[in-house]
Short mmCIF file of C-alpha atoms and ligand atoms in Angstrom, two decimals:
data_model
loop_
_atom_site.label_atom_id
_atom_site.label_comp_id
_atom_site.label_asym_id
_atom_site.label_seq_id
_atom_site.Cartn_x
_atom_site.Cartn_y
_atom_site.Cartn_z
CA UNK M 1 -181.05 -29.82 -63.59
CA UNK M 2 -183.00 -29.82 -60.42
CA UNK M 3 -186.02 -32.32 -60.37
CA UNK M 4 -189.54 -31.06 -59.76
CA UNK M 5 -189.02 -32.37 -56.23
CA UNK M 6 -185.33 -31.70 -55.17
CA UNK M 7 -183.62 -34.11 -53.27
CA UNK M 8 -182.11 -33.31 -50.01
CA UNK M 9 -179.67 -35.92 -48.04
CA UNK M 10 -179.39 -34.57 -44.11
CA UNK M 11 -176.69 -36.10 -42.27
CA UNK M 12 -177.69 -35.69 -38.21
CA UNK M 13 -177.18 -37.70 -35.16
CA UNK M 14 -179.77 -36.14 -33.11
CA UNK M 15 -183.23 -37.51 -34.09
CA UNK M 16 -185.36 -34.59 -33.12
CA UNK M 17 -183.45 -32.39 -35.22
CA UNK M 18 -183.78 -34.99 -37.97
CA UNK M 19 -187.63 -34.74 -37.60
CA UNK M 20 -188.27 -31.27 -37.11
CA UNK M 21 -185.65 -30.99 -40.52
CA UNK M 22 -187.72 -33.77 -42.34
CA UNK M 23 -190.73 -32.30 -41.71
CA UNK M 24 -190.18 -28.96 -42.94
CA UNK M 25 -188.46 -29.61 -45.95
CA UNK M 26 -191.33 -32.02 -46.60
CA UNK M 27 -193.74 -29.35 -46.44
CA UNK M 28 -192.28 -27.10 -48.68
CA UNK M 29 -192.00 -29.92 -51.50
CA UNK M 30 -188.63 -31.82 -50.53
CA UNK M 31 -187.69 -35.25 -51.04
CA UNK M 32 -185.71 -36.20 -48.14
CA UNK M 33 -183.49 -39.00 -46.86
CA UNK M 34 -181.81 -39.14 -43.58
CA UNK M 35 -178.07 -40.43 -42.71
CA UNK M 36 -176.95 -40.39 -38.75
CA UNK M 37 -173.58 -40.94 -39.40
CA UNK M 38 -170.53 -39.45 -41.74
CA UNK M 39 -169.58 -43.27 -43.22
CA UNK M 40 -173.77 -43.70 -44.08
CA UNK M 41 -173.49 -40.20 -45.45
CA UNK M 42 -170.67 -41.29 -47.67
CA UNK M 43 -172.35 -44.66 -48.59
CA UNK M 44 -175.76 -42.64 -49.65
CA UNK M 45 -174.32 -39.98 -52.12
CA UNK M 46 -172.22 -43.05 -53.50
CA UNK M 47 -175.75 -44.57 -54.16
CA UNK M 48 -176.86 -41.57 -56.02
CA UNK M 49 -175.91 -37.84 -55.43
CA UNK M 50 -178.83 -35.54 -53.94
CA UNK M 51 -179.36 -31.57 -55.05
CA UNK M 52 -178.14 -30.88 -51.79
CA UNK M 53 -176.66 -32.03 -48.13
CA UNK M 54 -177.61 -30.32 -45.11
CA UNK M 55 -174.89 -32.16 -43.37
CA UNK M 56 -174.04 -31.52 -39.22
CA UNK M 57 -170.75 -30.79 -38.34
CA UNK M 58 -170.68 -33.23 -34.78
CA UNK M 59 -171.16 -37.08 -36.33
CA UNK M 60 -170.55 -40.25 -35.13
CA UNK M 61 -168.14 -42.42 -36.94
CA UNK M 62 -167.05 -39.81 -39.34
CA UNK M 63 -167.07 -35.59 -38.64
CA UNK M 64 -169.34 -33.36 -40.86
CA UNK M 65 -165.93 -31.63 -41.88
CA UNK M 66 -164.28 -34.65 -43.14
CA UNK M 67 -167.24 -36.09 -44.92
CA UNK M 68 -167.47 -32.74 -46.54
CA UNK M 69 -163.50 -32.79 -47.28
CA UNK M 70 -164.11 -36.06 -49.08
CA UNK M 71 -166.72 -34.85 -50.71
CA UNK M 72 -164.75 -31.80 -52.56
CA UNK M 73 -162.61 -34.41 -53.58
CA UNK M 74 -164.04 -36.34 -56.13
CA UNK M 75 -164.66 -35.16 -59.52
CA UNK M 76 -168.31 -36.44 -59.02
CA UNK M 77 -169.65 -34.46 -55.77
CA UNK M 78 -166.94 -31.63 -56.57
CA UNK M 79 -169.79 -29.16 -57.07
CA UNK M 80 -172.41 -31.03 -54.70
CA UNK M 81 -174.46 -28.12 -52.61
CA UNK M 82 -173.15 -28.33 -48.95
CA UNK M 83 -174.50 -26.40 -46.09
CA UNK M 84 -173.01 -27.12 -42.77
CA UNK M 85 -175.24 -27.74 -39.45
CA UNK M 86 -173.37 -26.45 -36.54
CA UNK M 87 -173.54 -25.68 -32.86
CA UNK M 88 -170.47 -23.61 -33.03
CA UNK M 89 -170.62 -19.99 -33.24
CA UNK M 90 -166.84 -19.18 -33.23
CA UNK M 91 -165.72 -16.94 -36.39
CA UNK M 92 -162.57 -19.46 -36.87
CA UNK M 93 -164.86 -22.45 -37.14
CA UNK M 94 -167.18 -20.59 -39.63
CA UNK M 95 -164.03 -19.99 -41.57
CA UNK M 96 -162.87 -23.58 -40.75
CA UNK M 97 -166.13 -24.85 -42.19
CA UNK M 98 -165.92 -23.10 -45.82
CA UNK M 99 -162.49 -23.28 -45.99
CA UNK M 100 -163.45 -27.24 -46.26
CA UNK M 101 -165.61 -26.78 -49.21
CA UNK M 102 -168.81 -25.98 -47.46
CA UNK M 103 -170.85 -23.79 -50.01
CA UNK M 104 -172.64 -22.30 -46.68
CA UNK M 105 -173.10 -22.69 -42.81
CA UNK M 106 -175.90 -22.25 -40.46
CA UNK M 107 -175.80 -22.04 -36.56
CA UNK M 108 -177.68 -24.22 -34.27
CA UNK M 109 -180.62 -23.60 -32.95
CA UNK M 110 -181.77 -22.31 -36.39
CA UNK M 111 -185.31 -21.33 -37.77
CA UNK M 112 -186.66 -23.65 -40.80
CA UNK M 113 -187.93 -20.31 -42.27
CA UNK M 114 -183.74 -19.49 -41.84
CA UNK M 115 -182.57 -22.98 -43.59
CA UNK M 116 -184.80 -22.88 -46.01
CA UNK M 117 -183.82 -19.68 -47.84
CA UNK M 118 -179.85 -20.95 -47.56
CA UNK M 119 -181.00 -23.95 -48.75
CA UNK M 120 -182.99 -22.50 -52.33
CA UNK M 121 -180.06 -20.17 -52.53
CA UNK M 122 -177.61 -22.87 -52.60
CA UNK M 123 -179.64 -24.76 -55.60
CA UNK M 124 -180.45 -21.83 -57.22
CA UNK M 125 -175.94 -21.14 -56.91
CA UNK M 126 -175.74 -24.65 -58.25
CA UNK M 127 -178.11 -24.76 -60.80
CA UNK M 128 -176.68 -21.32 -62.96
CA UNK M 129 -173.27 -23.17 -62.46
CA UNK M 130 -174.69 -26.31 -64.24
CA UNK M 131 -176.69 -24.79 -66.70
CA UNK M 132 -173.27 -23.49 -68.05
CA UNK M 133 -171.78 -26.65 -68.18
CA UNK M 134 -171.82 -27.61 -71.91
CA UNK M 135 -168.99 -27.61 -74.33
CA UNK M 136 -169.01 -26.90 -77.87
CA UNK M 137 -166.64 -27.17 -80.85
CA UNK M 138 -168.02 -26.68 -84.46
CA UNK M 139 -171.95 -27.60 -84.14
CA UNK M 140 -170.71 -30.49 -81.38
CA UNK M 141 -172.49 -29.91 -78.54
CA UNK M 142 -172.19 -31.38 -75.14
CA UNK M 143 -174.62 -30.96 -72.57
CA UNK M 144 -172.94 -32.39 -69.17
CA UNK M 145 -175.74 -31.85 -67.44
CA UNK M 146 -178.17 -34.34 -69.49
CA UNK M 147 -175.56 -36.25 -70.59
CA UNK M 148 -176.47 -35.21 -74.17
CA UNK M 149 -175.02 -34.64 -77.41
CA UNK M 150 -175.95 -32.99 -80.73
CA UNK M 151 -174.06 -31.98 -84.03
CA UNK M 152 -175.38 -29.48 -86.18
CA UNK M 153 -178.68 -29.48 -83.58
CA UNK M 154 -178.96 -33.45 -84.46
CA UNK M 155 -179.18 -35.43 -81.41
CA UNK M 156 -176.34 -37.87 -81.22
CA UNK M 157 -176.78 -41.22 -79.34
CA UNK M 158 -173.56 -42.38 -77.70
CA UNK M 159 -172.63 -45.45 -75.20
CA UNK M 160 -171.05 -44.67 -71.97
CA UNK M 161 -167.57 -44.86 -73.97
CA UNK M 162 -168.52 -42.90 -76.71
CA UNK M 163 -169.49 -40.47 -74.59
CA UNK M 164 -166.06 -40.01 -72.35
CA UNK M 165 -164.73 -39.96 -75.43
CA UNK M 166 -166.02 -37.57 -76.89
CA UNK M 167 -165.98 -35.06 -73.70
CA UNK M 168 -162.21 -36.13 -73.51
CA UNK M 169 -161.52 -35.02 -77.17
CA UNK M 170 -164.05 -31.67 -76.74
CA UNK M 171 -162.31 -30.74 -73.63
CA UNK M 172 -159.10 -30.33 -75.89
CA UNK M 173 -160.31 -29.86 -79.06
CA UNK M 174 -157.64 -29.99 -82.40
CA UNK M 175 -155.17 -32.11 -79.75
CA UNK M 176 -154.27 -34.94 -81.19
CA UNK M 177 -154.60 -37.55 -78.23
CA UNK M 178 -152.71 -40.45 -78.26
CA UNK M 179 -154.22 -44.12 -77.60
CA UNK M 180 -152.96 -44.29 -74.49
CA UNK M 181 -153.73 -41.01 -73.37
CA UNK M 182 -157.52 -41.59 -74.48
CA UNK M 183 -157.11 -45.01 -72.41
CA UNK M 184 -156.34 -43.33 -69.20
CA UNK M 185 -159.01 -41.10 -69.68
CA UNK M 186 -162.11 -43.27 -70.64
CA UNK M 187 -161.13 -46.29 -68.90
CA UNK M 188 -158.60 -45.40 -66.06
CA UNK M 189 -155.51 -45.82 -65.01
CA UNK M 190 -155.99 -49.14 -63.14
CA UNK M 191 -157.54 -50.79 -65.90
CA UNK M 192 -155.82 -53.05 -68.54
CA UNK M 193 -157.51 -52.64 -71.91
CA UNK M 194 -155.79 -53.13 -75.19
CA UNK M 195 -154.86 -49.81 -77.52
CA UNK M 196 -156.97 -51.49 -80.37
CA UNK M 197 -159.63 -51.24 -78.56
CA UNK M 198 -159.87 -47.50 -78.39
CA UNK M 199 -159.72 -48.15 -82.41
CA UNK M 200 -163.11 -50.29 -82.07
CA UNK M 201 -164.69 -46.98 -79.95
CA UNK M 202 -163.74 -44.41 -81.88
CA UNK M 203 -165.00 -46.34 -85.16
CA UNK M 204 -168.63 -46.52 -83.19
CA UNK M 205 -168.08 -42.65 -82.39
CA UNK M 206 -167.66 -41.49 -85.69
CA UNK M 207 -170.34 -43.73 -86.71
CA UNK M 208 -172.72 -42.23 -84.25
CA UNK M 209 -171.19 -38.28 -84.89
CA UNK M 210 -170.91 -38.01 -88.17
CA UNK M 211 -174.52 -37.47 -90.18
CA UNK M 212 -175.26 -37.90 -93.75
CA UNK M 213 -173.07 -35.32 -95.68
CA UNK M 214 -171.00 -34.06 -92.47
CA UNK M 215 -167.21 -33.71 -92.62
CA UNK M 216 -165.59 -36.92 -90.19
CA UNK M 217 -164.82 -35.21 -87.09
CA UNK M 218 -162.16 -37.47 -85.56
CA UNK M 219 -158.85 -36.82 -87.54
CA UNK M 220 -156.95 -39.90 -87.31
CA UNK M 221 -153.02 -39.28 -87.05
CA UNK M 222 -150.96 -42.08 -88.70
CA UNK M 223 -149.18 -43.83 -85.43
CA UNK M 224 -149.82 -40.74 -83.01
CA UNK M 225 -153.29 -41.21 -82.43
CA UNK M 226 -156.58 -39.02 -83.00
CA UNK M 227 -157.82 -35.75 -82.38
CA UNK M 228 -160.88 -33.69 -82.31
CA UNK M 229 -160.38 -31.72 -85.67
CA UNK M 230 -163.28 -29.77 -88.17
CA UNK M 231 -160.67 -27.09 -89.03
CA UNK M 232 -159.63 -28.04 -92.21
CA1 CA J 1 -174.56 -34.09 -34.10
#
């Protein structure tokens, strides 16, 4: 969900452009924070992702299109709002630009009036998408957004482990998963972490899921592993 205040990263070399940017988007009830260069850009949404980057194509250090590139790339600023700042006109770098990822593209010298309505267009794009990102599976609700979860329209208090696995299990439900597939996915591949260990979890997720009088949701599968499972 989009704060009260939404919070805009631009990424800009050239200071007056910074300023005239800040101060607009200021005015109309931004938060803003500034990076001059594509590795700071990188570094800042690493910190914590904005609602948006107004990010210029010509950087120092890093281009606009690569940042962007890297951007797209990981699972966590997949869906980040990008608009690209740019001085060039030509139709192939337009195409160039969104064919990088860029949800939009705006053309040096531009009005704020002009950047602004991309801009609330772009969060408005973003927020529908996340507002649909929930999964559910027999009264097991995920909400990806908050980071919540409710059975049977119980809130259900998970720890960070819980919770991956939990989405990993609702994003396949009835699969039976085996220990070290769950492993992989809640811990990651370049982690060593003992199978039983996924046994201690999953013991504190049914805990946590399963309310006075509610069928156990986890099905455990005698040496295969567990699964997601209210079927039978
Ligand atoms: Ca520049």
């Amino acid at each position: 969900m989009i704060a009260d205040q939404p919070h805009v990263l631009v990424v800009e070399d050239e200071m007056p452009i910074v300023e005239l940017l800040r101060y607009n988007l200021e005015k109309s009830g931004y938060s803003v924070s500034v990076a001059t260069d594509g590795e700071q850009a990188l570094e800042q949404v690493a910190e914590g992702p904005p609602d948006a980057v107004l990010l210029d194509w010509m950087l120092p250090r890093k281009s606009g299109i690569e940042v962007c590139r890297q951007l797209r790339a990981k699972p966590d600023t997949r869906m980040l709002p990008i608009i690209l700042l740019t001085a060039r006109g030509e139709e192939a770098d337009r195409v160039r630009g969104l064919e990088t990822g860029a949800d939009d593209y705006i053309v040096k010298p531009f009005s704020p009036r002009e950047l602004e309505a991309r801009l609330k267009a772009v969060l408005r794009r973003s927020q529908s998408v996340l507002v649909e990102e929930r999964l559910e599976y027999c009264g097991i609700v995920i909400d990806l957004v908050r980071h919540r979860v409710s059975r049977n329209g119980r809130g259900v208090h998970l720890g960070p482990k819980e919770y991956r696995l939990l989405r990993t299990f609702m994003e396949r439900p009835t699969r039976v998963l085996t220990r070290s597939q769950l492993l992989d996915s809640v811990w990651g591949l370049d982690v060593y972490v003992e199978e039983r260990t996924v046994d201690v979890h999953i013991r504190r997720l049914r805990k946590a899921l399963n309310g006075v009088g509610e069928p156990d949701a986890i099905r455990t599968v005698r040496s295969g592993g567990y699964a997601l499972d209210l079927d039978n």
